[in-house]
Amino acid sequence: MARVIVNGDSLPVTVPFVANKLQIWIIADVYHLLVDDQSISITGDEAGELAADIQNLSPQDLEAKWHGVAQEFLSSL
């Protein structure tokens, strides 16, 4: 199993999705969208929606939907 170091702790990581514009990582049971050199944590109801989308959407639809979510969030900063 892959691991990452976060604040000095070694944590398990799963990478269920990798595409051109978006990667989805799960670190310590928290979903992260990696886009444009940024990591966005997805929690609460959105995490459940993302988990379902990973299972149910085509790779193209998953990338389009969640890249759009990430871009909208980043543009609001």
Short mmCIF file of N, CA and C in Angstrom, two decimals:
data_model
loop_
_atom_site.label_atom_id
_atom_site.label_comp_id
_atom_site.label_asym_id
_atom_site.label_seq_id
_atom_site.Cartn_x
_atom_site.Cartn_y
_atom_site.Cartn_z
N MET A 1 0.84 -1.18 0.00
CA MET A 1 0.00 0.00 0.00
C MET A 1 0.89 1.25 0.00
N ALA A 2 0.49 2.22 -0.77
CA ALA A 2 1.22 3.48 -0.83
C ALA A 2 0.98 4.26 0.45
N ARG A 3 1.97 5.09 0.80
CA ARG A 3 1.87 5.91 2.01
C ARG A 3 2.41 7.31 1.69
N VAL A 4 1.92 8.30 2.43
CA VAL A 4 2.43 9.66 2.35
C VAL A 4 2.77 10.13 3.75
N ILE A 5 3.64 11.11 3.83
CA ILE A 5 4.01 11.70 5.12
C ILE A 5 3.23 13.00 5.27
N VAL A 6 2.44 13.09 6.35
CA VAL A 6 1.67 14.29 6.66
C VAL A 6 1.99 14.67 8.09
N ASN A 7 2.57 15.85 8.26
CA ASN A 7 2.96 16.33 9.59
C ASN A 7 3.80 15.30 10.35
N GLY A 8 4.70 14.64 9.63
CA GLY A 8 5.59 13.67 10.26
C GLY A 8 5.01 12.29 10.45
N ASP A 9 3.74 12.09 10.11
CA ASP A 9 3.09 10.79 10.25
C ASP A 9 2.98 10.11 8.89
N SER A 10 3.25 8.83 8.86
CA SER A 10 3.08 8.03 7.65
C SER A 10 1.64 7.54 7.58
N LEU A 11 0.92 7.95 6.54
CA LEU A 11 -0.49 7.62 6.40
C LEU A 11 -0.74 6.84 5.11
N PRO A 12 -1.68 5.90 5.12
CA PRO A 12 -2.00 5.17 3.90
C PRO A 12 -2.70 6.08 2.90
N VAL A 13 -2.42 5.86 1.62
CA VAL A 13 -3.05 6.64 0.57
C VAL A 13 -3.55 5.69 -0.52
N THR A 14 -4.74 5.99 -1.01
CA THR A 14 -5.31 5.30 -2.15
C THR A 14 -5.54 6.34 -3.23
N VAL A 15 -5.23 6.00 -4.46
CA VAL A 15 -5.43 6.92 -5.58
C VAL A 15 -6.40 6.25 -6.56
N PRO A 16 -7.72 6.50 -6.36
CA PRO A 16 -8.70 5.82 -7.19
C PRO A 16 -8.90 6.42 -8.58
N PHE A 17 -8.33 7.63 -8.82
CA PHE A 17 -8.58 8.28 -10.11
C PHE A 17 -7.43 9.20 -10.47
N VAL A 18 -6.95 9.04 -11.71
CA VAL A 18 -5.91 9.92 -12.26
C VAL A 18 -6.29 10.25 -13.69
N ALA A 19 -6.34 11.54 -14.01
CA ALA A 19 -6.64 12.00 -15.36
C ALA A 19 -5.76 13.20 -15.67
N ASN A 20 -5.95 13.78 -16.83
CA ASN A 20 -5.11 14.91 -17.26
C ASN A 20 -5.23 16.12 -16.35
N LYS A 21 -6.45 16.48 -15.96
CA LYS A 21 -6.68 17.71 -15.21
C LYS A 21 -6.94 17.49 -13.73
N LEU A 22 -7.08 16.23 -13.30
CA LEU A 22 -7.55 15.96 -11.95
C LEU A 22 -7.03 14.62 -11.45
N GLN A 23 -6.64 14.60 -10.18
CA GLN A 23 -6.36 13.35 -9.48
C GLN A 23 -7.21 13.34 -8.22
N ILE A 24 -7.64 12.15 -7.82
CA ILE A 24 -8.38 11.99 -6.57
C ILE A 24 -7.57 11.05 -5.69
N TRP A 25 -7.21 11.53 -4.52
CA TRP A 25 -6.48 10.74 -3.53
C TRP A 25 -7.35 10.61 -2.29
N ILE A 26 -7.22 9.48 -1.61
CA ILE A 26 -7.86 9.28 -0.31
C ILE A 26 -6.75 9.07 0.71
N ILE A 27 -6.60 10.03 1.61
CA ILE A 27 -5.56 9.98 2.64
C ILE A 27 -6.26 9.96 4.00
N ALA A 28 -6.02 8.89 4.75
CA ALA A 28 -6.63 8.74 6.08
C ALA A 28 -8.15 8.95 6.01
N ASP A 29 -8.78 8.32 5.03
CA ASP A 29 -10.24 8.36 4.85
C ASP A 29 -10.78 9.73 4.47
N VAL A 30 -9.93 10.64 4.02
CA VAL A 30 -10.38 11.96 3.55
C VAL A 30 -10.06 12.06 2.06
N TYR A 31 -11.08 12.43 1.28
CA TYR A 31 -10.90 12.60 -0.17
C TYR A 31 -10.21 13.93 -0.45
N HIS A 32 -9.28 13.91 -1.42
CA HIS A 32 -8.57 15.12 -1.85
C HIS A 32 -8.62 15.20 -3.36
N LEU A 33 -9.00 16.37 -3.87
CA LEU A 33 -8.89 16.65 -5.29
C LEU A 33 -7.57 17.35 -5.51
N LEU A 34 -6.75 16.82 -6.40
CA LEU A 34 -5.49 17.46 -6.75
C LEU A 34 -5.65 18.05 -8.15
N VAL A 35 -5.57 19.37 -8.22
CA VAL A 35 -5.76 20.09 -9.47
C VAL A 35 -4.92 21.36 -9.44
N ASP A 36 -4.25 21.65 -10.53
CA ASP A 36 -3.43 22.88 -10.65
C ASP A 36 -2.50 23.06 -9.46
N ASP A 37 -1.78 22.02 -9.07
CA ASP A 37 -0.83 22.05 -7.96
C ASP A 37 -1.48 22.42 -6.62
N GLN A 38 -2.79 22.22 -6.50
CA GLN A 38 -3.51 22.48 -5.26
C GLN A 38 -4.18 21.19 -4.79
N SER A 39 -4.34 21.06 -3.49
CA SER A 39 -5.07 19.93 -2.91
C SER A 39 -6.28 20.49 -2.18
N ILE A 40 -7.45 19.97 -2.53
CA ILE A 40 -8.69 20.42 -1.92
C ILE A 40 -9.30 19.23 -1.19
N SER A 41 -9.51 19.35 0.11
CA SER A 41 -10.13 18.29 0.90
C SER A 41 -11.64 18.31 0.68
N ILE A 42 -12.20 17.13 0.48
CA ILE A 42 -13.64 16.98 0.28
C ILE A 42 -14.20 16.22 1.47
N THR A 43 -15.14 16.82 2.18
CA THR A 43 -15.69 16.22 3.40
C THR A 43 -17.21 16.28 3.37
N GLY A 44 -17.82 15.69 4.39
CA GLY A 44 -19.27 15.76 4.56
C GLY A 44 -20.03 15.13 3.41
N ASP A 45 -21.15 15.73 3.07
CA ASP A 45 -22.01 15.20 2.01
C ASP A 45 -21.30 15.12 0.67
N GLU A 46 -20.42 16.09 0.40
CA GLU A 46 -19.69 16.07 -0.87
C GLU A 46 -18.78 14.86 -0.98
N ALA A 47 -18.22 14.39 0.15
CA ALA A 47 -17.37 13.20 0.12
C ALA A 47 -18.19 11.98 -0.28
N GLY A 48 -19.40 11.88 0.23
CA GLY A 48 -20.28 10.78 -0.16
C GLY A 48 -20.64 10.84 -1.63
N GLU A 49 -20.89 12.05 -2.11
CA GLU A 49 -21.21 12.24 -3.53
C GLU A 49 -20.02 11.85 -4.39
N LEU A 50 -18.82 12.27 -3.99
CA LEU A 50 -17.61 11.94 -4.74
C LEU A 50 -17.39 10.43 -4.75
N ALA A 51 -17.56 9.78 -3.62
CA ALA A 51 -17.38 8.32 -3.55
C ALA A 51 -18.35 7.62 -4.52
N ALA A 52 -19.59 8.07 -4.55
CA ALA A 52 -20.58 7.49 -5.46
C ALA A 52 -20.21 7.77 -6.91
N ASP A 53 -19.76 8.98 -7.19
CA ASP A 53 -19.38 9.34 -8.56
C ASP A 53 -18.20 8.51 -9.05
N ILE A 54 -17.24 8.22 -8.17
CA ILE A 54 -16.09 7.39 -8.56
C ILE A 54 -16.60 6.02 -9.03
N GLN A 55 -17.62 5.50 -8.37
CA GLN A 55 -18.17 4.18 -8.72
C GLN A 55 -19.09 4.22 -9.94
N ASN A 56 -19.79 5.34 -10.15
CA ASN A 56 -20.88 5.34 -11.11
C ASN A 56 -20.66 6.14 -12.39
N LEU A 57 -19.77 7.11 -12.37
CA LEU A 57 -19.58 7.95 -13.56
C LEU A 57 -18.46 7.40 -14.44
N SER A 58 -18.55 7.72 -15.72
CA SER A 58 -17.44 7.38 -16.62
C SER A 58 -16.24 8.24 -16.24
N PRO A 59 -15.03 7.83 -16.58
CA PRO A 59 -13.86 8.65 -16.26
C PRO A 59 -13.97 10.08 -16.81
N GLN A 60 -14.49 10.23 -18.01
CA GLN A 60 -14.63 11.57 -18.60
C GLN A 60 -15.61 12.42 -17.82
N ASP A 61 -16.74 11.84 -17.45
CA ASP A 61 -17.75 12.59 -16.69
C ASP A 61 -17.26 12.92 -15.28
N LEU A 62 -16.55 11.97 -14.66
CA LEU A 62 -16.00 12.21 -13.33
C LEU A 62 -15.01 13.37 -13.37
N GLU A 63 -14.11 13.34 -14.35
CA GLU A 63 -13.12 14.42 -14.46
C GLU A 63 -13.81 15.76 -14.72
N ALA A 64 -14.75 15.79 -15.63
CA ALA A 64 -15.42 17.05 -15.97
C ALA A 64 -16.15 17.63 -14.76
N LYS A 65 -16.91 16.79 -14.07
CA LYS A 65 -17.69 17.27 -12.93
C LYS A 65 -16.81 17.79 -11.81
N TRP A 66 -15.85 16.99 -11.36
CA TRP A 66 -15.08 17.35 -10.18
C TRP A 66 -13.97 18.35 -10.48
N HIS A 67 -13.50 18.40 -11.72
CA HIS A 67 -12.56 19.47 -12.09
C HIS A 67 -13.32 20.80 -12.05
N GLY A 68 -14.56 20.79 -12.50
CA GLY A 68 -15.38 21.99 -12.42
C GLY A 68 -15.62 22.43 -10.99
N VAL A 69 -15.90 21.49 -10.11
CA VAL A 69 -16.08 21.80 -8.68
C VAL A 69 -14.81 22.44 -8.12
N ALA A 70 -13.67 21.83 -8.45
CA ALA A 70 -12.39 22.36 -7.93
C ALA A 70 -12.11 23.75 -8.49
N GLN A 71 -12.33 23.95 -9.77
CA GLN A 71 -12.07 25.26 -10.38
C GLN A 71 -12.97 26.33 -9.77
N GLU A 72 -14.22 25.99 -9.55
CA GLU A 72 -15.15 26.94 -8.95
C GLU A 72 -14.67 27.33 -7.54
N PHE A 73 -14.25 26.34 -6.76
CA PHE A 73 -13.75 26.62 -5.42
C PHE A 73 -12.49 27.49 -5.47
N LEU A 74 -11.54 27.11 -6.34
CA LEU A 74 -10.28 27.86 -6.40
C LEU A 74 -10.50 29.29 -6.89
N SER A 75 -11.44 29.49 -7.78
CA SER A 75 -11.69 30.85 -8.27
C SER A 75 -12.36 31.72 -7.21
N SER A 76 -12.96 31.09 -6.20
CA SER A 76 -13.61 31.86 -5.14
C SER A 76 -12.62 32.33 -4.07
N LEU A 77 -11.40 31.84 -4.10
CA LEU A 77 -10.40 32.21 -3.08
C LEU A 77 -9.84 33.59 -3.32
#
